[in-house]
XYZ file of N, CA and C in Angstrom:
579
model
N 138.474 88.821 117.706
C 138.237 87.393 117.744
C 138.966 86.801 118.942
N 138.288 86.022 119.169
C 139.023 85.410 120.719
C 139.672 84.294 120.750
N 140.632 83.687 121.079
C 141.400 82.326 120.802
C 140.901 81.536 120.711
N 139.721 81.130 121.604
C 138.692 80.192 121.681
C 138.091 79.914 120.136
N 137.593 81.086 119.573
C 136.939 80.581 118.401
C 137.900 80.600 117.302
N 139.353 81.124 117.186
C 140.069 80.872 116.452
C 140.367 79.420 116.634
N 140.154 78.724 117.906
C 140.177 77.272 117.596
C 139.357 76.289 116.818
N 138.280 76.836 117.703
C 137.221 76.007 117.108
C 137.060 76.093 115.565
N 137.565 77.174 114.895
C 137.327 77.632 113.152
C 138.611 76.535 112.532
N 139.853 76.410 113.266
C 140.658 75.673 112.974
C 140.828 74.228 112.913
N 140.217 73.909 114.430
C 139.642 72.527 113.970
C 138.706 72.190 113.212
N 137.782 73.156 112.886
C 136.717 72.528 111.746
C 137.262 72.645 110.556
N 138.291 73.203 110.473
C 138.654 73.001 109.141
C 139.709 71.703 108.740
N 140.132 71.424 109.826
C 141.117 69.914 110.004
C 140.155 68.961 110.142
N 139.237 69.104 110.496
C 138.172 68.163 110.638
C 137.288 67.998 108.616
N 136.990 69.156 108.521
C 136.337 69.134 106.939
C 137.893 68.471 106.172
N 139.100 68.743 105.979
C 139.838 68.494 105.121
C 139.876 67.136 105.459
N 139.837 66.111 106.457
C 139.711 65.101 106.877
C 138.439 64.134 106.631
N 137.766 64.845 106.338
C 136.056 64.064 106.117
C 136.025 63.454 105.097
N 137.071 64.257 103.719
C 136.845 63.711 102.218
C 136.028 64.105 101.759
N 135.371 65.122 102.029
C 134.130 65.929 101.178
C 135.042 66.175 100.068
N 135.982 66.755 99.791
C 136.832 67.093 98.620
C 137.213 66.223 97.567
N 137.703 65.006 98.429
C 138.173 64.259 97.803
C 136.902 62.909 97.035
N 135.859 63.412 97.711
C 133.971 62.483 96.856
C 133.857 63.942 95.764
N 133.718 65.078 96.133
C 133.764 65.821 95.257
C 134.842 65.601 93.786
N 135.982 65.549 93.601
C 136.822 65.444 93.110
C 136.232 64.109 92.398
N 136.325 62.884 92.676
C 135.747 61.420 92.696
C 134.642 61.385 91.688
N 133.926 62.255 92.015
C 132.286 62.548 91.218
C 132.473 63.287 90.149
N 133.160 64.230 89.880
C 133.514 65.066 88.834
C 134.420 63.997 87.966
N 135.051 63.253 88.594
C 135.910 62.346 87.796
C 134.958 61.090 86.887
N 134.042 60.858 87.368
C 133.062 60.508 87.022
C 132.836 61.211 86.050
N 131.976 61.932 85.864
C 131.241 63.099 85.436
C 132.615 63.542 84.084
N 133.743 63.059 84.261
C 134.735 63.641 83.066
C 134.661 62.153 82.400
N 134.846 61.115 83.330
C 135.386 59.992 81.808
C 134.157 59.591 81.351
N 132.735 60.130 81.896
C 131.679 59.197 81.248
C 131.284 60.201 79.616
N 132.127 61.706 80.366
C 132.063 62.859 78.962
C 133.023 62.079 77.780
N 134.203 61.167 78.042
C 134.897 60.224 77.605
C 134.308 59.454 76.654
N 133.617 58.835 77.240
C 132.642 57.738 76.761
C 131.555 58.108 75.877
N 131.288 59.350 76.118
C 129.888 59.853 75.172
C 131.049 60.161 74.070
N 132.417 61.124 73.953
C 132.702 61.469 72.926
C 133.530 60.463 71.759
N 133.769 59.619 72.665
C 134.059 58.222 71.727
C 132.556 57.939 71.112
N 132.086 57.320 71.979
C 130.744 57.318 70.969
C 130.304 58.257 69.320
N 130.238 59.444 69.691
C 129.996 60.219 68.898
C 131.137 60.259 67.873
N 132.075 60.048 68.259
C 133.234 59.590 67.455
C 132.856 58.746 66.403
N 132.389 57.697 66.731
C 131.769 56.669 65.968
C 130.437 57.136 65.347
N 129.380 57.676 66.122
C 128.613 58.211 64.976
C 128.687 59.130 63.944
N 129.917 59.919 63.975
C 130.380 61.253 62.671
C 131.186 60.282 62.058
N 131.897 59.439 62.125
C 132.732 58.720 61.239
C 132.502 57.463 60.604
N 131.901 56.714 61.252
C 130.643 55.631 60.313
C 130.288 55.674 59.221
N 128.705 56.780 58.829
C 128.335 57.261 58.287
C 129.133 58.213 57.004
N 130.564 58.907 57.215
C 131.083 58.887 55.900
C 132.008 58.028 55.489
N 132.897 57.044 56.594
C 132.923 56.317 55.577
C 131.793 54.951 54.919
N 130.799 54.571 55.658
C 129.995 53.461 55.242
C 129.509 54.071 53.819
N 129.124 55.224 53.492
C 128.893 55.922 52.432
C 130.219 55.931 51.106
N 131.701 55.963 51.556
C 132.777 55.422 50.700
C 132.514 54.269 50.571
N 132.124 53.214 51.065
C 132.498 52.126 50.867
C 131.297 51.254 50.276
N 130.023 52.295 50.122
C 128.728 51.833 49.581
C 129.252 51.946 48.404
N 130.018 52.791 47.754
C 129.601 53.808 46.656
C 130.322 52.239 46.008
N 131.117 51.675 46.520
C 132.442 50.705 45.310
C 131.084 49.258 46.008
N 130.743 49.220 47.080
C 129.919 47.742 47.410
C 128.326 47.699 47.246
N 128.412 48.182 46.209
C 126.733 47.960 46.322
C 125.729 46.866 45.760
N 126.457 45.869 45.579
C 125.967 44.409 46.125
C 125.683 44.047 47.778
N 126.474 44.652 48.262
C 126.066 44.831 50.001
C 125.592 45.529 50.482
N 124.344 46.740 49.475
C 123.981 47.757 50.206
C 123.287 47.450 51.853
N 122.384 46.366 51.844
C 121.761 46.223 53.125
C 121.976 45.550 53.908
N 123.729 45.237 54.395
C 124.235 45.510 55.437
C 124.665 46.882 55.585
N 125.269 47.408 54.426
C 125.908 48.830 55.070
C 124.488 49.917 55.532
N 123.275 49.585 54.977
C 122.108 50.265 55.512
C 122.143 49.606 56.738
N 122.172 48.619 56.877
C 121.816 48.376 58.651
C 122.840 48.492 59.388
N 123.880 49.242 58.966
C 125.059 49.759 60.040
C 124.442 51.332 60.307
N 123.859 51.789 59.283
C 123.882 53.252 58.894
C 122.517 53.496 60.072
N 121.486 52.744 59.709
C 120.141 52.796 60.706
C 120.070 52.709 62.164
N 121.378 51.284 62.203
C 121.532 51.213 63.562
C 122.771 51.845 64.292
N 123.280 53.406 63.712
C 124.329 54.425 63.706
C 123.080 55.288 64.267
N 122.021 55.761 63.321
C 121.296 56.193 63.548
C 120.320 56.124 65.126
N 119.840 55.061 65.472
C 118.931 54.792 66.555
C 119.723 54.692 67.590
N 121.395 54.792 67.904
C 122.670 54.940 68.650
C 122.272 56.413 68.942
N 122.351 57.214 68.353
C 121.682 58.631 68.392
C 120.788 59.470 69.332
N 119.241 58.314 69.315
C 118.334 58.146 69.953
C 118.069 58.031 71.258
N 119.342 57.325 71.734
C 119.551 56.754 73.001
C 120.376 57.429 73.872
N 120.314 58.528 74.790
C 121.820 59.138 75.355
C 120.929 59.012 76.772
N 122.571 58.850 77.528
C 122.367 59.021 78.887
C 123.022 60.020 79.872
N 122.027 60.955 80.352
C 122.860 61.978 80.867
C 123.852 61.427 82.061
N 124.695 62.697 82.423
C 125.795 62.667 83.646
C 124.922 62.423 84.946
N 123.676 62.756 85.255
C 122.888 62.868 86.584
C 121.903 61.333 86.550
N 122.058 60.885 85.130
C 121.220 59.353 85.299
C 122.192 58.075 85.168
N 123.250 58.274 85.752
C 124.719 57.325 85.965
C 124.152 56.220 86.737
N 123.208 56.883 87.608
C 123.064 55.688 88.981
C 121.857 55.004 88.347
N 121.388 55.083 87.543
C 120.287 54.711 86.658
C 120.260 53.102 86.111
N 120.210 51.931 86.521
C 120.633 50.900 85.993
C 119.930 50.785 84.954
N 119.016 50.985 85.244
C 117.495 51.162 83.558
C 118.122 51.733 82.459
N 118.183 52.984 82.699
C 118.718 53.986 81.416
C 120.114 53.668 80.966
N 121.385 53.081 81.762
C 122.490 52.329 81.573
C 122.040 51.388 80.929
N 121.083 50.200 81.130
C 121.306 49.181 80.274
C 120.576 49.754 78.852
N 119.439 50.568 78.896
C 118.816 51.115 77.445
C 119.838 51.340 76.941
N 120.806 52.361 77.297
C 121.790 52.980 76.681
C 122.983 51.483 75.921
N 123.315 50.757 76.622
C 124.120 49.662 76.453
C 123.486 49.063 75.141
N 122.492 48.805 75.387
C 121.632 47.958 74.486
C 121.778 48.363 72.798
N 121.573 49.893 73.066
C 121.524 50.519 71.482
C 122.680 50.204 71.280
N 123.744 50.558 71.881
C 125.111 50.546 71.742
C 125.412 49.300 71.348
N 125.174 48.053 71.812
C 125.545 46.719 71.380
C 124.872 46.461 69.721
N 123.826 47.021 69.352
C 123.055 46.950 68.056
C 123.542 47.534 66.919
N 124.384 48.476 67.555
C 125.247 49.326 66.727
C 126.467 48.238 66.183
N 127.048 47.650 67.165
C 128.712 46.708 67.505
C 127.853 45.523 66.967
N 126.976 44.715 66.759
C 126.029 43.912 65.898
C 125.873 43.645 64.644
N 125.555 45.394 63.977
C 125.623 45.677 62.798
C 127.043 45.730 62.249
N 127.776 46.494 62.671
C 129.014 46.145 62.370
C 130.149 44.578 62.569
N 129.813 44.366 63.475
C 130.411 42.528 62.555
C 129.733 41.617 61.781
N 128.489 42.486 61.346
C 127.888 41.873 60.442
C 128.582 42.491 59.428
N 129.474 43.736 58.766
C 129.983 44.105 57.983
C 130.841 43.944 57.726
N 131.576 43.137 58.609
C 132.805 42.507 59.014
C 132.716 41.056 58.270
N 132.142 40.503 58.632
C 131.366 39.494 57.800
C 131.344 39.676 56.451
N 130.868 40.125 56.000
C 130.917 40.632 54.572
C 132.203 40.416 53.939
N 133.133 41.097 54.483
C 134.204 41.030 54.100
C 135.156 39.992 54.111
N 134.744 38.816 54.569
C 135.079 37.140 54.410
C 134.260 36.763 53.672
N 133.490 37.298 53.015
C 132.605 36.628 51.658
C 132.810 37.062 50.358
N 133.408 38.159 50.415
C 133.449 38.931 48.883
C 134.858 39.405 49.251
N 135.867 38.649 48.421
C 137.255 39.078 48.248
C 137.255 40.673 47.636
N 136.340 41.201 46.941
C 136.960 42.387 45.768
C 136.477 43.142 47.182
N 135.574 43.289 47.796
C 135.050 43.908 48.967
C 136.412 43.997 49.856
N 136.774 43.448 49.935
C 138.159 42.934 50.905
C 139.496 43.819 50.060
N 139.055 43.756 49.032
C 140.977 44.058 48.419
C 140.706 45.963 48.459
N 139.752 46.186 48.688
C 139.030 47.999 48.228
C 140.021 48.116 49.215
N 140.912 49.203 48.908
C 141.173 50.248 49.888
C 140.569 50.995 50.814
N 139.481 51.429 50.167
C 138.626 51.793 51.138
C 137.493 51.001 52.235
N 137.557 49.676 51.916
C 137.003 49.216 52.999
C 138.377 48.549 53.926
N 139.594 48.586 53.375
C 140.715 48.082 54.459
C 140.392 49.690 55.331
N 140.355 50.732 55.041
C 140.005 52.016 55.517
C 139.782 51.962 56.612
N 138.175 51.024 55.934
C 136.800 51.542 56.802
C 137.054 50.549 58.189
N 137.449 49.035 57.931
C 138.009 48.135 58.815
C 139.263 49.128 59.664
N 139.626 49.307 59.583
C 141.313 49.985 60.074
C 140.111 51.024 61.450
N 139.518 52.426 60.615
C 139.034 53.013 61.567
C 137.703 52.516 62.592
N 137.235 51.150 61.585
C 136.311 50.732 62.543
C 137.061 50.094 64.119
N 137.862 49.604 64.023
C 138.886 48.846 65.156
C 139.326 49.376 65.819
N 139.864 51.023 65.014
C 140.663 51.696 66.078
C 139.192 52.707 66.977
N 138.279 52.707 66.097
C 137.097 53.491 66.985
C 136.906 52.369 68.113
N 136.313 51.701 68.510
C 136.056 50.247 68.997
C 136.903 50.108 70.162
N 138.430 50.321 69.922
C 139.466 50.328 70.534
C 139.376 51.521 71.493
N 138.705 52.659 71.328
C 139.045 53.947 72.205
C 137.665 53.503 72.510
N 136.336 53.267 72.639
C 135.384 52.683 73.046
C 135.924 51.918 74.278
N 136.566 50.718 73.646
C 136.517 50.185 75.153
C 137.458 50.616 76.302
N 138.484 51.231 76.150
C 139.571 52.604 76.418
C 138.392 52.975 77.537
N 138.085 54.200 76.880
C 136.705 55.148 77.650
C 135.768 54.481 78.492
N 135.638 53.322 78.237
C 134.801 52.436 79.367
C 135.177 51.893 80.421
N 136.486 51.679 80.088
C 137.795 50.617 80.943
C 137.644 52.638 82.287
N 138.330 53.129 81.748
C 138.397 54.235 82.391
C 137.001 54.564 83.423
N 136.419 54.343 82.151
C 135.167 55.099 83.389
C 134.998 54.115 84.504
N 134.513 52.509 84.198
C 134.655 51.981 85.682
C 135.631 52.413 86.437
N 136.898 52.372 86.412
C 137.804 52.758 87.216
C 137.582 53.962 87.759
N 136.846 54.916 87.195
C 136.261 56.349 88.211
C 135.500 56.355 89.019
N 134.110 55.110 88.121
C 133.337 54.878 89.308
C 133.396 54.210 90.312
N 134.404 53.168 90.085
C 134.944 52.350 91.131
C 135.734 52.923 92.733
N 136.415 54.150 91.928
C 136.941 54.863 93.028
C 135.845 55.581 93.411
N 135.297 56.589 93.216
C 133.935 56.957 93.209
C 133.257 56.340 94.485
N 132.789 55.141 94.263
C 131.652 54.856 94.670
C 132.321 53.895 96.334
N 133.919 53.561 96.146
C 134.572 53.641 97.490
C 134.926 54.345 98.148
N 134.813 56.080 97.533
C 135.319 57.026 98.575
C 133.745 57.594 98.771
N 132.732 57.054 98.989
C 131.805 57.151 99.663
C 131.132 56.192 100.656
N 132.038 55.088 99.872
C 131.307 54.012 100.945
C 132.390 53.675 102.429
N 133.304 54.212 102.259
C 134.535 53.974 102.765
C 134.619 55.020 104.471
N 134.423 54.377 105.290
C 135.329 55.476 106.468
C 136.399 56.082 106.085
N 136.771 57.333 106.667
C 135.169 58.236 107.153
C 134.505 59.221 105.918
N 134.604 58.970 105.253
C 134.145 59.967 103.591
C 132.187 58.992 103.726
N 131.870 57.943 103.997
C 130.871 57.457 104.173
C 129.759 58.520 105.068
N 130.845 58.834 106.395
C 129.687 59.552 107.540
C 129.738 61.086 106.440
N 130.709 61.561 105.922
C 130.537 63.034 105.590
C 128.968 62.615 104.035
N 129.209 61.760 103.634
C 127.931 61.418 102.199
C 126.815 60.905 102.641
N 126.901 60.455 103.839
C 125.727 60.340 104.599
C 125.212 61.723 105.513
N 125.573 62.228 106.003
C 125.678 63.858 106.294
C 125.229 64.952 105.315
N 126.184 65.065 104.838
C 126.489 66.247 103.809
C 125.528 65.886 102.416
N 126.198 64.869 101.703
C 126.344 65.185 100.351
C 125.115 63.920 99.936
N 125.258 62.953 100.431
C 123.839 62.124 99.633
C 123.954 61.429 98.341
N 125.130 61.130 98.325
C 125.165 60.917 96.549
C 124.958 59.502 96.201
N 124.600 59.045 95.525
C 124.473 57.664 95.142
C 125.662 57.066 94.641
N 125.485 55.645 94.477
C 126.580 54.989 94.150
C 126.336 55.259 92.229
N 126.924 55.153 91.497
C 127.327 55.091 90.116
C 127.394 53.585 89.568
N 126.543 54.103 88.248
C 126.443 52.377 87.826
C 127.679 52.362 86.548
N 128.353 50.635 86.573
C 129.171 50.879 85.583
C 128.918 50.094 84.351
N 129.659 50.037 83.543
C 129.287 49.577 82.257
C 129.367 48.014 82.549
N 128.846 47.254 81.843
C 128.658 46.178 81.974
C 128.824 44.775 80.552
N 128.864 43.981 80.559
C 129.182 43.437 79.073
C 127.840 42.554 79.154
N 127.878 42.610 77.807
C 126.074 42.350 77.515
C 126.229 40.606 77.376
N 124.845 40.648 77.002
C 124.687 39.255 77.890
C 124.870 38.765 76.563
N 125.886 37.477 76.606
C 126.458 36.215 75.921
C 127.403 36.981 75.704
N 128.621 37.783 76.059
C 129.726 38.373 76.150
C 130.959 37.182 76.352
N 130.762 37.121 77.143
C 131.246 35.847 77.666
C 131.736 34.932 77.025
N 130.796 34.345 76.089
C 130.977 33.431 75.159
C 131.832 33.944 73.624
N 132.859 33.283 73.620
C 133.666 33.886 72.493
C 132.928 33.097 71.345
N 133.127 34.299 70.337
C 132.557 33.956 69.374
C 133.474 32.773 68.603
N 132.221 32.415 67.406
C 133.161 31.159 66.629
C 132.905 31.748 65.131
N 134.436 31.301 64.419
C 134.620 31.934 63.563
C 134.646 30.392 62.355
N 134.099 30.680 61.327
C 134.259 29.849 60.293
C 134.854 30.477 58.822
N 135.851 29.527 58.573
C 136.021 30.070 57.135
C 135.389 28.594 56.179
């Protein structure tokens, strides 16, 4: 090998470690981990719903059809998944959002419930079902909070000099869509007793 091309092999490699191909790589996978985040919270909520909404039928069944329309719309949550490669997808993001909000719907409608019927309220098992509904909810928005923040970095170490010229070059990747708060979010709710 001749010095000459031991250079040239050396600067291209100070040059690649410099481009940020590694570091959009890295970026995208990070992606690609908290949105795995986000699906397993989810699913979190769909295996744990369903047994307890089923404890808490068994003592409320004057309320069966809200706890059926938590259970249905647990169900059609199911229906709806969005893969790791349809991120940049604003369509399939908001489908996906949508079920997801119908789900969080049904449940403060069950929530509800439980400012109407004191004996509903005093069950242990629906303080339970309240307790793990909040703390599921809670790692929900956890996993979401996170994932923008991946895609956020994400989608600046591509748009960003010089990691921009190497994704315009090299790699091609799209920007990443992030979660979003559904429409009348905004507006805090009003509570009556």
């Amino acid at each position: 090998m001749s010095v000459r091309f031991l250079l040239i092999l050396l600067s291209s490699l100070l040059f690649l470690n410099g481009c940020g191909y590694n570091s959009i790589q890295k970026n995208e996978e990070a992606v690609f981990a908290a949105w795995g985040d986000v699906e397993a919270t989810y699913q979190r909520r769909a295996d744990l719903i369903p047994n307890l909404v089923e404890t808490v039928k068994a003592y409320a069944a004057h309320e069966k059809d809200t706890l059926t329309e938590v259970t249905n719309a647990r169900a059609k949550v199911g229906q709806v998944n969005i893969s790791a490669d349809k991120l940049g997808d604003a369509v399939a993001m908001q489908q996906f959002q949508q079920a997801q909000g119908k789900l969080s719907g049904a449940l403060s409608r069950l929530l509800v419930v439980a400012e109407r019927y004191p004996d509903l309220k005093a069950s242990q098992n629906f303080r339970d079902l309240q307790n793990q509904l909040e703390g599921t909810e809670n790692r929900i928005n956890v996993a979401r909070q996170r994932y923008n923040k991946a895609v956020q970095k994400f989608n600046s170490s591509i748009r960003t000099f010089p990691n921009n010229l190497t994704n315009k070059f090299l790699l091609n990747l799209e920007r990443k869509e992030m979660f979003k708060a559904d429409a009348g979010a905004a507006t805090a709710p009003k509570v009556k007793f």
